[in-house]
Amino acid sequence: MERTFGIIKPDAVERNLTGKILEKIEGAGFRIVGMKKIQLTKTEAEGFYYVHKERPFFNDLCAFMSRSPVVVLALEKEGAILAWRELMGATNPANAEAGTLRKEFGVSIEENSTHGSDSPESAAFEIPYFFSQLELV
């Protein structure tokens, strides 16, 4: 079994889409091993997205991710990282395939409703950024 990390982003939480997204996650065969609704501070968002600190969108991304609550998730499934990326769809909802979370729920490339680990290395950083081992069941 592989674990990956996901976020239901502020745009989706604000529009009360959390339940619909969770239903699709479980329907795709993922086991939710950690979940909590939190409000990130700008500093916490900056720490999480530090790999993008030199990119022009960094400040806007951190402001967006800290503007309202998010739902953070630790997900488990065979091939979880790739399967979660496929379920989310392309970063830009306009380019995402039908049936993906971003196509169905995303508003724009900036407000695309979900985040997910893109590699085992990022999952290894992202899961413990938000969850202790005691919180993963």
Tab-separated table of N, CA, C and O in Angstrom:
chain	number	residue	atom	x	y	z
A	1	MET	N	0.837	-1.190	0.000
A	1	MET	CA	0.000	0.000	0.000
A	1	MET	C	0.878	1.249	0.000
A	1	MET	O	1.895	1.290	0.658
A	2	GLU	N	0.447	2.214	-0.724
A	2	GLU	CA	1.164	3.485	-0.796
A	2	GLU	C	0.275	4.577	-0.200
A	2	GLU	O	-0.944	4.515	-0.292
A	3	ARG	N	0.920	5.575	0.390
A	3	ARG	CA	0.200	6.721	0.928
A	3	ARG	C	0.545	7.977	0.151
A	3	ARG	O	1.665	8.144	-0.318
A	4	THR	N	-0.431	8.834	0.047
A	4	THR	CA	-0.245	10.130	-0.578
A	4	THR	C	-0.965	11.178	0.248
A	4	THR	O	-1.711	10.859	1.175
A	5	PHE	N	-0.718	12.415	-0.098
A	5	PHE	CA	-1.300	13.533	0.626
A	5	PHE	C	-2.193	14.336	-0.305
A	5	PHE	O	-1.883	14.497	-1.488
A	6	GLY	N	-3.285	14.831	0.229
A	6	GLY	CA	-4.175	15.672	-0.547
A	6	GLY	C	-4.727	16.815	0.280
A	6	GLY	O	-4.769	16.737	1.511
A	7	ILE	N	-5.135	17.854	-0.411
A	7	ILE	CA	-5.811	18.980	0.228
A	7	ILE	C	-7.066	19.296	-0.575
A	7	ILE	O	-7.020	19.369	-1.810
A	8	ILE	N	-8.166	19.476	0.135
A	8	ILE	CA	-9.343	20.096	-0.462
A	8	ILE	C	-9.158	21.583	-0.177
A	8	ILE	O	-9.155	22.018	0.972
A	9	LYS	N	-8.925	22.340	-1.237
A	9	LYS	CA	-8.491	23.735	-1.126
A	9	LYS	C	-9.624	24.688	-0.720
A	9	LYS	O	-10.802	24.328	-0.788
A	10	PRO	N	-9.247	25.924	-0.328
A	10	PRO	CA	-10.245	26.890	0.143
A	10	PRO	C	-11.419	27.108	-0.809
A	10	PRO	O	-12.561	27.219	-0.353
A	11	ASP	N	-11.165	27.166	-2.111
A	11	ASP	CA	-12.269	27.419	-3.044
A	11	ASP	C	-13.337	26.341	-2.964
A	11	ASP	O	-14.536	26.637	-3.021
A	12	ALA	N	-12.936	25.093	-2.784
A	12	ALA	CA	-13.902	23.995	-2.694
A	12	ALA	C	-14.579	23.965	-1.327
A	12	ALA	O	-15.792	23.732	-1.241
A	13	VAL	N	-13.833	24.209	-0.264
A	13	VAL	CA	-14.415	24.219	1.082
A	13	VAL	C	-15.427	25.362	1.189
A	13	VAL	O	-16.525	25.181	1.729
A	14	GLU	N	-15.080	26.524	0.647
A	14	GLU	CA	-15.992	27.678	0.685
A	14	GLU	C	-17.310	27.382	-0.026
A	14	GLU	O	-18.354	27.912	0.356
A	15	ARG	N	-17.256	26.554	-1.059
A	15	ARG	CA	-18.461	26.231	-1.834
A	15	ARG	C	-19.151	24.961	-1.341
A	15	ARG	O	-20.030	24.417	-1.994
A	16	ASN	N	-18.766	24.491	-0.139
A	16	ASN	CA	-19.375	23.318	0.500
A	16	ASN	C	-19.292	22.065	-0.372
A	16	ASN	O	-20.253	21.295	-0.470
A	17	LEU	N	-18.130	21.849	-0.984
A	17	LEU	CA	-17.928	20.688	-1.849
A	17	LEU	C	-17.160	19.556	-1.174
A	17	LEU	O	-16.904	18.525	-1.800
A	18	THR	N	-16.817	19.730	0.095
A	18	THR	CA	-15.993	18.734	0.786
A	18	THR	C	-16.614	17.340	0.717
A	18	THR	O	-15.942	16.373	0.369
A	19	GLY	N	-17.884	17.227	1.032
A	19	GLY	CA	-18.546	15.922	1.030
A	19	GLY	C	-18.554	15.274	-0.342
A	19	GLY	O	-18.315	14.065	-0.470
A	20	LYS	N	-18.817	16.053	-1.373
A	20	LYS	CA	-18.835	15.511	-2.741
A	20	LYS	C	-17.453	15.019	-3.147
A	20	LYS	O	-17.319	13.978	-3.794
A	21	ILE	N	-16.420	15.772	-2.778
A	21	ILE	CA	-15.051	15.364	-3.110
A	21	ILE	C	-14.663	14.111	-2.337
A	21	ILE	O	-14.091	13.175	-2.898
A	22	LEU	N	-15.000	14.058	-1.044
A	22	LEU	CA	-14.696	12.868	-0.240
A	22	LEU	C	-15.408	11.639	-0.796
A	22	LEU	O	-14.841	10.545	-0.822
A	23	GLU	N	-16.626	11.806	-1.254
A	23	GLU	CA	-17.370	10.689	-1.841
A	23	GLU	C	-16.651	10.151	-3.077
A	23	GLU	O	-16.529	8.938	-3.264
A	24	LYS	N	-16.128	11.026	-3.900
A	24	LYS	CA	-15.397	10.594	-5.097
A	24	LYS	C	-14.075	9.916	-4.714
A	24	LYS	O	-13.657	8.958	-5.364
A	25	ILE	N	-13.423	10.423	-3.675
A	25	ILE	CA	-12.164	9.821	-3.212
A	25	ILE	C	-12.417	8.384	-2.749
A	25	ILE	O	-11.723	7.452	-3.165
A	26	GLU	N	-13.414	8.203	-1.908
A	26	GLU	CA	-13.715	6.855	-1.429
A	26	GLU	C	-14.246	5.974	-2.558
A	26	GLU	O	-13.923	4.781	-2.624
A	27	GLY	N	-15.018	6.550	-3.459
A	27	GLY	CA	-15.535	5.804	-4.604
A	27	GLY	C	-14.434	5.305	-5.530
A	27	GLY	O	-14.609	4.310	-6.236
A	28	ALA	N	-13.295	6.004	-5.511
A	28	ALA	CA	-12.148	5.601	-6.330
A	28	ALA	C	-11.268	4.573	-5.617
A	28	ALA	O	-10.197	4.214	-6.115
A	29	GLY	N	-11.702	4.120	-4.454
A	29	GLY	CA	-10.977	3.054	-3.761
A	29	GLY	C	-9.915	3.503	-2.772
A	29	GLY	O	-9.168	2.678	-2.259
A	30	PHE	N	-9.850	4.789	-2.487
A	30	PHE	CA	-8.894	5.267	-1.493
A	30	PHE	C	-9.429	5.016	-0.091
A	30	PHE	O	-10.637	5.109	0.154
A	31	ARG	N	-8.516	4.742	0.820
A	31	ARG	CA	-8.837	4.679	2.238
A	31	ARG	C	-8.303	5.960	2.852
A	31	ARG	O	-7.131	6.309	2.660
A	32	ILE	N	-9.153	6.686	3.557
A	32	ILE	CA	-8.727	7.920	4.220
A	32	ILE	C	-8.129	7.525	5.567
A	32	ILE	O	-8.838	7.046	6.453
A	33	VAL	N	-6.809	7.696	5.691
A	33	VAL	CA	-6.125	7.304	6.931
A	33	VAL	C	-5.846	8.498	7.836
A	33	VAL	O	-5.446	8.330	8.986
A	34	GLY	N	-6.081	9.693	7.338
A	34	GLY	CA	-5.959	10.921	8.129
A	34	GLY	C	-6.768	12.010	7.471
A	34	GLY	O	-6.776	12.132	6.241
A	35	MET	N	-7.487	12.789	8.296
A	35	MET	CA	-8.285	13.880	7.745
A	35	MET	C	-8.545	14.900	8.843
A	35	MET	O	-8.892	14.539	9.966
A	36	LYS	N	-8.372	16.179	8.512
A	36	LYS	CA	-8.774	17.240	9.421
A	36	LYS	C	-8.984	18.539	8.663
A	36	LYS	O	-8.352	18.788	7.629
A	37	LYS	N	-9.884	19.327	9.196
A	37	LYS	CA	-10.157	20.648	8.644
A	37	LYS	C	-9.362	21.646	9.472
A	37	LYS	O	-9.467	21.656	10.703
A	38	ILE	N	-8.567	22.461	8.774
A	38	ILE	CA	-7.696	23.414	9.459
A	38	ILE	C	-7.713	24.759	8.739
A	38	ILE	O	-8.114	24.839	7.578
A	39	GLN	N	-7.258	25.767	9.443
A	39	GLN	CA	-7.058	27.087	8.852
A	39	GLN	C	-5.554	27.348	8.867
A	39	GLN	O	-4.959	27.496	9.934
A	40	LEU	N	-4.938	27.356	7.701
A	40	LEU	CA	-3.501	27.621	7.606
A	40	LEU	C	-3.220	29.096	7.850
A	40	LEU	O	-3.960	29.959	7.367
A	41	THR	N	-2.142	29.378	8.547
A	41	THR	CA	-1.639	30.744	8.598
A	41	THR	C	-0.835	30.973	7.326
A	41	THR	O	-0.438	30.019	6.642
A	42	LYS	N	-0.557	32.212	7.014
A	42	LYS	CA	0.274	32.493	5.828
A	42	LYS	C	1.657	31.859	6.005
A	42	LYS	O	2.219	31.290	5.059
A	43	THR	N	2.201	31.911	7.218
A	43	THR	CA	3.512	31.322	7.494
A	43	THR	C	3.493	29.811	7.285
A	43	THR	O	4.433	29.248	6.716
A	44	GLU	N	2.426	29.142	7.723
A	44	GLU	CA	2.317	27.695	7.507
A	44	GLU	C	2.212	27.368	6.020
A	44	GLU	O	2.827	26.408	5.547
A	45	ALA	N	1.457	28.164	5.282
A	45	ALA	CA	1.350	27.958	3.830
A	45	ALA	C	2.706	28.168	3.164
A	45	ALA	O	3.095	27.399	2.281
A	46	GLU	N	3.440	29.186	3.595
A	46	GLU	CA	4.771	29.442	3.033
A	46	GLU	C	5.713	28.281	3.312
A	46	GLU	O	6.499	27.893	2.444
A	47	GLY	N	5.635	27.695	4.502
A	47	GLY	CA	6.466	26.537	4.826
A	47	GLY	C	6.111	25.324	3.985
A	47	GLY	O	6.990	24.598	3.521
A	48	PHE	N	4.827	25.126	3.774
A	48	PHE	CA	4.367	23.982	2.994
A	48	PHE	C	4.777	24.112	1.532
A	48	PHE	O	5.212	23.149	0.907
A	49	TYR	N	4.643	25.296	0.977
A	49	TYR	CA	4.935	25.531	-0.439
A	49	TYR	C	6.341	26.100	-0.673
A	49	TYR	O	6.600	26.676	-1.724
A	50	TYR	N	7.246	25.897	0.269
A	50	TYR	CA	8.595	26.461	0.183
A	50	TYR	C	9.303	26.122	-1.130
A	50	TYR	O	10.119	26.909	-1.615
A	51	VAL	N	8.997	24.963	-1.724
A	51	VAL	CA	9.661	24.566	-2.972
A	51	VAL	C	9.350	25.545	-4.111
A	51	VAL	O	10.070	25.588	-5.098
A	52	HIS	N	8.279	26.324	-3.949
A	52	HIS	CA	7.882	27.288	-4.978
A	52	HIS	C	8.271	28.718	-4.623
A	52	HIS	O	7.847	29.661	-5.293
A	53	LYS	N	9.092	28.920	-3.588
A	53	LYS	CA	9.350	30.267	-3.071
A	53	LYS	C	9.959	31.223	-4.097
A	53	LYS	O	9.775	32.431	-3.982
A	54	GLU	N	10.624	30.707	-5.096
A	54	GLU	CA	11.228	31.569	-6.115
A	54	GLU	C	10.293	31.828	-7.304
A	54	GLU	O	10.619	32.611	-8.187
A	55	ARG	N	9.156	31.182	-7.317
A	55	ARG	CA	8.223	31.324	-8.423
A	55	ARG	C	7.363	32.583	-8.264
A	55	ARG	O	7.058	33.003	-7.139
A	56	PRO	N	6.960	33.197	-9.360
A	56	PRO	CA	6.197	34.450	-9.278
A	56	PRO	C	4.831	34.302	-8.608
A	56	PRO	O	4.306	35.264	-8.073
A	57	PHE	N	4.267	33.100	-8.600
A	57	PHE	CA	2.940	32.889	-8.021
A	57	PHE	C	2.955	32.556	-6.531
A	57	PHE	O	1.898	32.396	-5.915
A	58	PHE	N	4.151	32.461	-5.929
A	58	PHE	CA	4.294	31.998	-4.543
A	58	PHE	C	3.445	32.809	-3.557
A	58	PHE	O	2.684	32.233	-2.765
A	59	ASN	N	3.545	34.123	-3.583
A	59	ASN	CA	2.807	34.936	-2.606
A	59	ASN	C	1.301	34.810	-2.792
A	59	ASN	O	0.564	34.703	-1.801
A	60	ASP	N	0.835	34.820	-4.020
A	60	ASP	CA	-0.600	34.659	-4.275
A	60	ASP	C	-1.084	33.278	-3.826
A	60	ASP	O	-2.170	33.153	-3.249
A	61	LEU	N	-0.287	32.248	-4.086
A	61	LEU	CA	-0.642	30.894	-3.670
A	61	LEU	C	-0.783	30.810	-2.155
A	61	LEU	O	-1.761	30.263	-1.640
A	62	CYS	N	0.184	31.361	-1.433
A	62	CYS	CA	0.146	31.301	0.031
A	62	CYS	C	-1.012	32.118	0.599
A	62	CYS	O	-1.651	31.700	1.570
A	63	ALA	N	-1.310	33.254	-0.018
A	63	ALA	CA	-2.463	34.058	0.420
A	63	ALA	C	-3.758	33.279	0.185
A	63	ALA	O	-4.646	33.249	1.051
A	64	PHE	N	-3.881	32.653	-0.979
A	64	PHE	CA	-5.063	31.850	-1.294
A	64	PHE	C	-5.228	30.704	-0.309
A	64	PHE	O	-6.317	30.478	0.234
A	65	MET	N	-4.168	29.954	-0.061
A	65	MET	CA	-4.259	28.774	0.789
A	65	MET	C	-4.517	29.122	2.258
A	65	MET	O	-4.938	28.256	3.024
A	66	SER	N	-4.284	30.367	2.641
A	66	SER	CA	-4.525	30.768	4.031
A	66	SER	C	-5.761	31.656	4.185
A	66	SER	O	-6.047	32.132	5.273
A	67	ARG	N	-6.534	31.842	3.128
A	67	ARG	CA	-7.678	32.755	3.209
A	67	ARG	C	-8.878	32.167	3.942
A	67	ARG	O	-9.703	32.902	4.487
A	68	SER	N	-9.003	30.845	3.928
A	68	SER	CA	-10.109	30.178	4.614
A	68	SER	C	-9.726	28.713	4.837
A	68	SER	O	-8.691	28.266	4.356
A	69	PRO	N	-10.552	27.951	5.569
A	69	PRO	CA	-10.173	26.572	5.909
A	69	PRO	C	-9.938	25.667	4.700
A	69	PRO	O	-10.477	25.891	3.607
A	70	VAL	N	-9.132	24.654	4.947
A	70	VAL	CA	-8.857	23.576	4.000
A	70	VAL	C	-9.093	22.254	4.723
A	70	VAL	O	-9.150	22.209	5.952
A	71	VAL	N	-9.209	21.181	3.960
A	71	VAL	CA	-9.271	19.837	4.527
A	71	VAL	C	-8.031	19.103	4.044
A	71	VAL	O	-7.821	18.971	2.824
A	72	VAL	N	-7.202	18.682	4.990
A	72	VAL	CA	-5.985	17.942	4.643
A	72	VAL	C	-6.266	16.450	4.803
A	72	VAL	O	-6.993	16.035	5.708
A	73	LEU	N	-5.678	15.665	3.896
A	73	LEU	CA	-5.973	14.237	3.820
A	73	LEU	C	-4.704	13.415	3.652
A	73	LEU	O	-3.818	13.789	2.883
A	74	ALA	N	-4.648	12.295	4.341
A	74	ALA	CA	-3.659	11.258	4.063
A	74	ALA	C	-4.456	10.106	3.480
A	74	ALA	O	-5.419	9.623	4.099
A	75	LEU	N	-4.099	9.696	2.274
A	75	LEU	CA	-4.849	8.693	1.530
A	75	LEU	C	-3.992	7.462	1.276
A	75	LEU	O	-2.782	7.582	1.055
A	76	GLU	N	-4.616	6.298	1.260
A	76	GLU	CA	-3.892	5.046	1.072
A	76	GLU	C	-4.579	4.203	0.005
A	76	GLU	O	-5.814	4.109	-0.040
A	77	LYS	N	-3.755	3.621	-0.852
A	77	LYS	CA	-4.237	2.752	-1.927
A	77	LYS	C	-3.013	2.216	-2.648
A	77	LYS	O	-1.960	2.842	-2.617
A	78	GLU	N	-3.137	1.106	-3.331
A	78	GLU	CA	-2.058	0.648	-4.209
A	78	GLU	C	-1.841	1.733	-5.263
A	78	GLU	O	-2.805	2.202	-5.882
A	79	GLY	N	-0.598	2.162	-5.442
A	79	GLY	CA	-0.295	3.200	-6.422
A	79	GLY	C	-0.991	4.519	-6.128
A	79	GLY	O	-1.427	5.223	-7.043
A	80	ALA	N	-1.101	4.863	-4.864
A	80	ALA	CA	-1.895	6.020	-4.424
A	80	ALA	C	-1.464	7.338	-5.054
A	80	ALA	O	-2.331	8.153	-5.415
A	81	ILE	N	-0.175	7.573	-5.196
A	81	ILE	CA	0.284	8.872	-5.700
A	81	ILE	C	-0.214	9.095	-7.125
A	81	ILE	O	-0.841	10.118	-7.414
A	82	LEU	N	0.021	8.147	-7.998
A	82	LEU	CA	-0.427	8.276	-9.383
A	82	LEU	C	-1.954	8.278	-9.466
A	82	LEU	O	-2.549	9.079	-10.196
A	83	ALA	N	-2.606	7.409	-8.701
A	83	ALA	CA	-4.067	7.326	-8.733
A	83	ALA	C	-4.708	8.631	-8.273
A	83	ALA	O	-5.706	9.083	-8.848
A	84	TRP	N	-4.137	9.275	-7.254
A	84	TRP	CA	-4.661	10.553	-6.767
A	84	TRP	C	-4.440	11.647	-7.810
A	84	TRP	O	-5.320	12.456	-8.063
A	85	ARG	N	-3.271	11.663	-8.434
A	85	ARG	CA	-3.009	12.641	-9.497
A	85	ARG	C	-4.020	12.471	-10.638
A	85	ARG	O	-4.525	13.448	-11.181
A	86	GLU	N	-4.303	11.238	-10.997
A	86	GLU	CA	-5.259	10.976	-12.072
A	86	GLU	C	-6.669	11.394	-11.678
A	86	GLU	O	-7.407	11.954	-12.490
A	87	LEU	N	-7.069	11.131	-10.438
A	87	LEU	CA	-8.397	11.518	-9.971
A	87	LEU	C	-8.535	13.041	-9.932
A	87	LEU	O	-9.582	13.580	-10.287
A	88	MET	N	-7.466	13.733	-9.534
A	88	MET	CA	-7.521	15.197	-9.502
A	88	MET	C	-7.642	15.772	-10.905
A	88	MET	O	-8.393	16.715	-11.117
A	89	GLY	N	-6.874	15.286	-11.848
A	89	GLY	CA	-6.861	15.819	-13.204
A	89	GLY	C	-5.823	16.907	-13.367
A	89	GLY	O	-5.091	17.254	-12.436
A	90	ALA	N	-5.761	17.466	-14.561
A	90	ALA	CA	-4.775	18.499	-14.893
A	90	ALA	C	-4.928	19.707	-13.972
A	90	ALA	O	-6.036	20.035	-13.539
A	91	THR	N	-3.805	20.381	-13.715
A	91	THR	CA	-3.798	21.554	-12.835
A	91	THR	C	-4.801	22.606	-13.304
A	91	THR	O	-5.515	23.192	-12.491
A	92	ASN	N	-4.853	22.836	-14.591
A	92	ASN	CA	-5.818	23.786	-15.143
A	92	ASN	C	-7.119	23.029	-15.431
A	92	ASN	O	-7.144	22.146	-16.296
A	93	PRO	N	-8.194	23.368	-14.720
A	93	PRO	CA	-9.458	22.653	-14.947
A	93	PRO	C	-9.919	22.657	-16.405
A	93	PRO	O	-10.558	21.698	-16.845
A	94	ALA	N	-9.570	23.681	-17.146
A	94	ALA	CA	-9.952	23.749	-18.560
A	94	ALA	C	-9.311	22.617	-19.366
A	94	ALA	O	-9.845	22.200	-20.389
A	95	ASN	N	-8.156	22.118	-18.892
A	95	ASN	CA	-7.444	21.045	-19.586
A	95	ASN	C	-7.669	19.676	-18.964
A	95	ASN	O	-7.142	18.681	-19.468
A	96	ALA	N	-8.419	19.622	-17.866
A	96	ALA	CA	-8.631	18.362	-17.154
A	96	ALA	C	-9.655	17.500	-17.883
A	96	ALA	O	-10.567	18.003	-18.534
A	97	GLU	N	-9.487	16.196	-17.755
A	97	GLU	CA	-10.406	15.254	-18.380
A	97	GLU	C	-11.735	15.211	-17.629
A	97	GLU	O	-11.781	15.422	-16.414
A	98	ALA	N	-12.787	14.906	-18.355
A	98	ALA	CA	-14.110	14.747	-17.750
A	98	ALA	C	-14.042	13.701	-16.643
A	98	ALA	O	-13.328	12.704	-16.756
A	99	GLY	N	-14.763	13.948	-15.575
A	99	GLY	CA	-14.800	13.010	-14.457
A	99	GLY	C	-13.746	13.251	-13.397
A	99	GLY	O	-13.800	12.645	-12.337
A	100	THR	N	-12.777	14.128	-13.677
A	100	THR	CA	-11.759	14.418	-12.665
A	100	THR	C	-12.273	15.493	-11.710
A	100	THR	O	-13.195	16.252	-12.026
A	101	LEU	N	-11.678	15.545	-10.539
A	101	LEU	CA	-12.094	16.511	-9.526
A	101	LEU	C	-11.930	17.949	-10.000
A	101	LEU	O	-12.808	18.788	-9.791
A	102	ARG	N	-10.811	18.233	-10.635
A	102	ARG	CA	-10.565	19.607	-11.074
A	102	ARG	C	-11.498	20.012	-12.213
A	102	ARG	O	-11.915	21.169	-12.281
A	103	LYS	N	-11.836	19.091	-13.105
A	103	LYS	CA	-12.782	19.401	-14.182
A	103	LYS	C	-14.158	19.686	-13.598
A	103	LYS	O	-14.830	20.633	-13.989
A	104	GLU	N	-14.549	18.854	-12.643
A	104	GLU	CA	-15.888	18.977	-12.070
A	104	GLU	C	-16.016	20.144	-11.097
A	104	GLU	O	-17.043	20.822	-11.076
A	105	PHE	N	-14.980	20.387	-10.290
A	105	PHE	CA	-15.114	21.355	-9.209
A	105	PHE	C	-14.202	22.580	-9.321
A	105	PHE	O	-14.421	23.575	-8.650
A	106	GLY	N	-13.145	22.494	-10.120
A	106	GLY	CA	-12.191	23.595	-10.228
A	106	GLY	C	-12.799	24.816	-10.906
A	106	GLY	O	-13.631	24.696	-11.801
A	107	VAL	N	-12.358	25.987	-10.470
A	107	VAL	CA	-12.838	27.255	-11.012
A	107	VAL	C	-11.837	27.815	-12.017
A	107	VAL	O	-12.208	28.362	-13.048
A	108	SER	N	-10.552	27.680	-11.697
A	108	SER	CA	-9.484	28.242	-12.529
A	108	SER	C	-8.195	27.501	-12.209
A	108	SER	O	-8.157	26.672	-11.289
A	109	ILE	N	-7.128	27.852	-12.904
A	109	ILE	CA	-5.830	27.239	-12.616
A	109	ILE	C	-5.386	27.556	-11.187
A	109	ILE	O	-4.746	26.752	-10.535
A	110	GLU	N	-5.762	28.725	-10.688
A	110	GLU	CA	-5.413	29.110	-9.315
A	110	GLU	C	-6.340	28.444	-8.301
A	110	GLU	O	-5.907	28.031	-7.239
A	111	GLU	N	-7.622	28.384	-8.608
A	111	GLU	CA	-8.619	27.821	-7.698
A	111	GLU	C	-9.130	26.506	-8.280
A	111	GLU	O	-10.228	26.416	-8.800
A	112	ASN	N	-8.271	25.483	-8.149
A	112	ASN	CA	-8.559	24.207	-8.798
A	112	ASN	C	-9.001	23.115	-7.826
A	112	ASN	O	-8.958	21.939	-8.144
A	113	SER	N	-9.407	23.513	-6.635
A	113	SER	CA	-10.108	22.677	-5.649
A	113	SER	C	-9.293	21.634	-4.913
A	113	SER	O	-9.646	21.277	-3.793
A	114	THR	N	-8.221	21.094	-5.500
A	114	THR	CA	-7.459	20.040	-4.823
A	114	THR	C	-5.957	20.196	-5.049
A	114	THR	O	-5.516	20.775	-6.034
A	115	HIS	N	-5.222	19.640	-4.112
A	115	HIS	CA	-3.758	19.542	-4.206
A	115	HIS	C	-3.405	18.091	-3.944
A	115	HIS	O	-4.093	17.407	-3.183
A	116	GLY	N	-2.311	17.633	-4.531
A	116	GLY	CA	-1.844	16.286	-4.249
A	116	GLY	C	-0.349	16.151	-4.422
A	116	GLY	O	0.257	16.839	-5.240
A	117	SER	N	0.215	15.256	-3.645
A	117	SER	CA	1.640	14.946	-3.765
A	117	SER	C	1.938	14.477	-5.181
A	117	SER	O	1.158	13.738	-5.776
A	118	ASP	N	3.102	14.902	-5.706
A	118	ASP	CA	3.467	14.518	-7.066
A	118	ASP	C	4.552	13.452	-7.120
A	118	ASP	O	4.946	13.037	-8.207
A	119	SER	N	5.026	13.009	-5.946
A	119	SER	CA	6.087	12.007	-5.909
A	119	SER	C	6.150	11.395	-4.517
A	119	SER	O	5.622	11.974	-3.561
A	120	PRO	N	6.823	10.262	-4.378
A	120	PRO	CA	7.012	9.699	-3.032
A	120	PRO	C	7.751	10.666	-2.104
A	120	PRO	O	7.448	10.742	-0.909
A	121	GLU	N	8.682	11.425	-2.669
A	121	GLU	CA	9.443	12.380	-1.851
A	121	GLU	C	8.542	13.495	-1.326
A	121	GLU	O	8.647	13.887	-0.161
A	122	SER	N	7.669	14.023	-2.178
A	122	SER	CA	6.784	15.086	-1.700
A	122	SER	C	5.771	14.535	-0.704
A	122	SER	O	5.458	15.190	0.296
A	123	ALA	N	5.255	13.327	-0.912
A	123	ALA	CA	4.339	12.716	0.055
A	123	ALA	C	5.024	12.533	1.409
A	123	ALA	O	4.417	12.770	2.458
A	124	ALA	N	6.307	12.148	1.374
A	124	ALA	CA	7.066	11.949	2.616
A	124	ALA	C	7.264	13.257	3.378
A	124	ALA	O	7.421	13.255	4.600
A	125	PHE	N	7.260	14.385	2.681
A	125	PHE	CA	7.334	15.697	3.335
A	125	PHE	C	5.945	16.176	3.752
A	125	PHE	O	5.745	16.680	4.854
A	126	GLU	N	4.971	16.027	2.858
A	126	GLU	CA	3.662	16.641	3.055
A	126	GLU	C	2.821	15.956	4.132
A	126	GLU	O	2.175	16.648	4.931
A	127	ILE	N	2.806	14.637	4.183
A	127	ILE	CA	1.988	13.959	5.191
A	127	ILE	C	2.406	14.357	6.607
A	127	ILE	O	1.566	14.812	7.386
A	128	PRO	N	3.680	14.246	6.978
A	128	PRO	CA	4.050	14.624	8.347
A	128	PRO	C	4.039	16.134	8.607
A	128	PRO	O	4.117	16.557	9.756
A	129	TYR	N	3.924	16.943	7.571
A	129	TYR	CA	3.776	18.390	7.776
A	129	TYR	C	2.463	18.656	8.509
A	129	TYR	O	2.371	19.592	9.293
A	130	PHE	N	1.468	17.820	8.263
A	130	PHE	CA	0.138	18.029	8.843
A	130	PHE	C	-0.320	16.962	9.824
A	130	PHE	O	-1.233	17.204	10.614
A	131	PHE	N	0.272	15.764	9.766
A	131	PHE	CA	-0.197	14.665	10.611
A	131	PHE	C	0.944	14.046	11.407
A	131	PHE	O	2.006	13.770	10.847
A	132	SER	N	0.680	13.765	12.686
A	132	SER	CA	1.614	12.952	13.470
A	132	SER	C	1.290	11.487	13.185
A	132	SER	O	0.208	11.169	12.666
A	133	GLN	N	2.191	10.588	13.518
A	133	GLN	CA	1.945	9.155	13.310
A	133	GLN	C	0.708	8.688	14.078
A	133	GLN	O	-0.012	7.801	13.631
A	134	LEU	N	0.447	9.295	15.237
A	134	LEU	CA	-0.724	8.908	16.043
A	134	LEU	C	-2.039	9.274	15.362
A	134	LEU	O	-3.080	8.701	15.679
A	135	GLU	N	-2.003	10.215	14.427
A	135	GLU	CA	-3.225	10.651	13.749
A	135	GLU	C	-3.537	9.829	12.502
A	135	GLU	O	-4.604	10.003	11.915
A	136	LEU	N	-2.635	8.969	12.099
A	136	LEU	CA	-2.830	8.174	10.884
A	136	LEU	C	-3.310	6.784	11.281
A	136	LEU	O	-2.590	6.021	11.903
A	137	VAL	N	-4.561	6.495	10.919
A	137	VAL	CA	-5.154	5.215	11.330
A	137	VAL	C	-5.693	4.450	10.128
A	137	VAL	O	-6.096	4.998	9.148
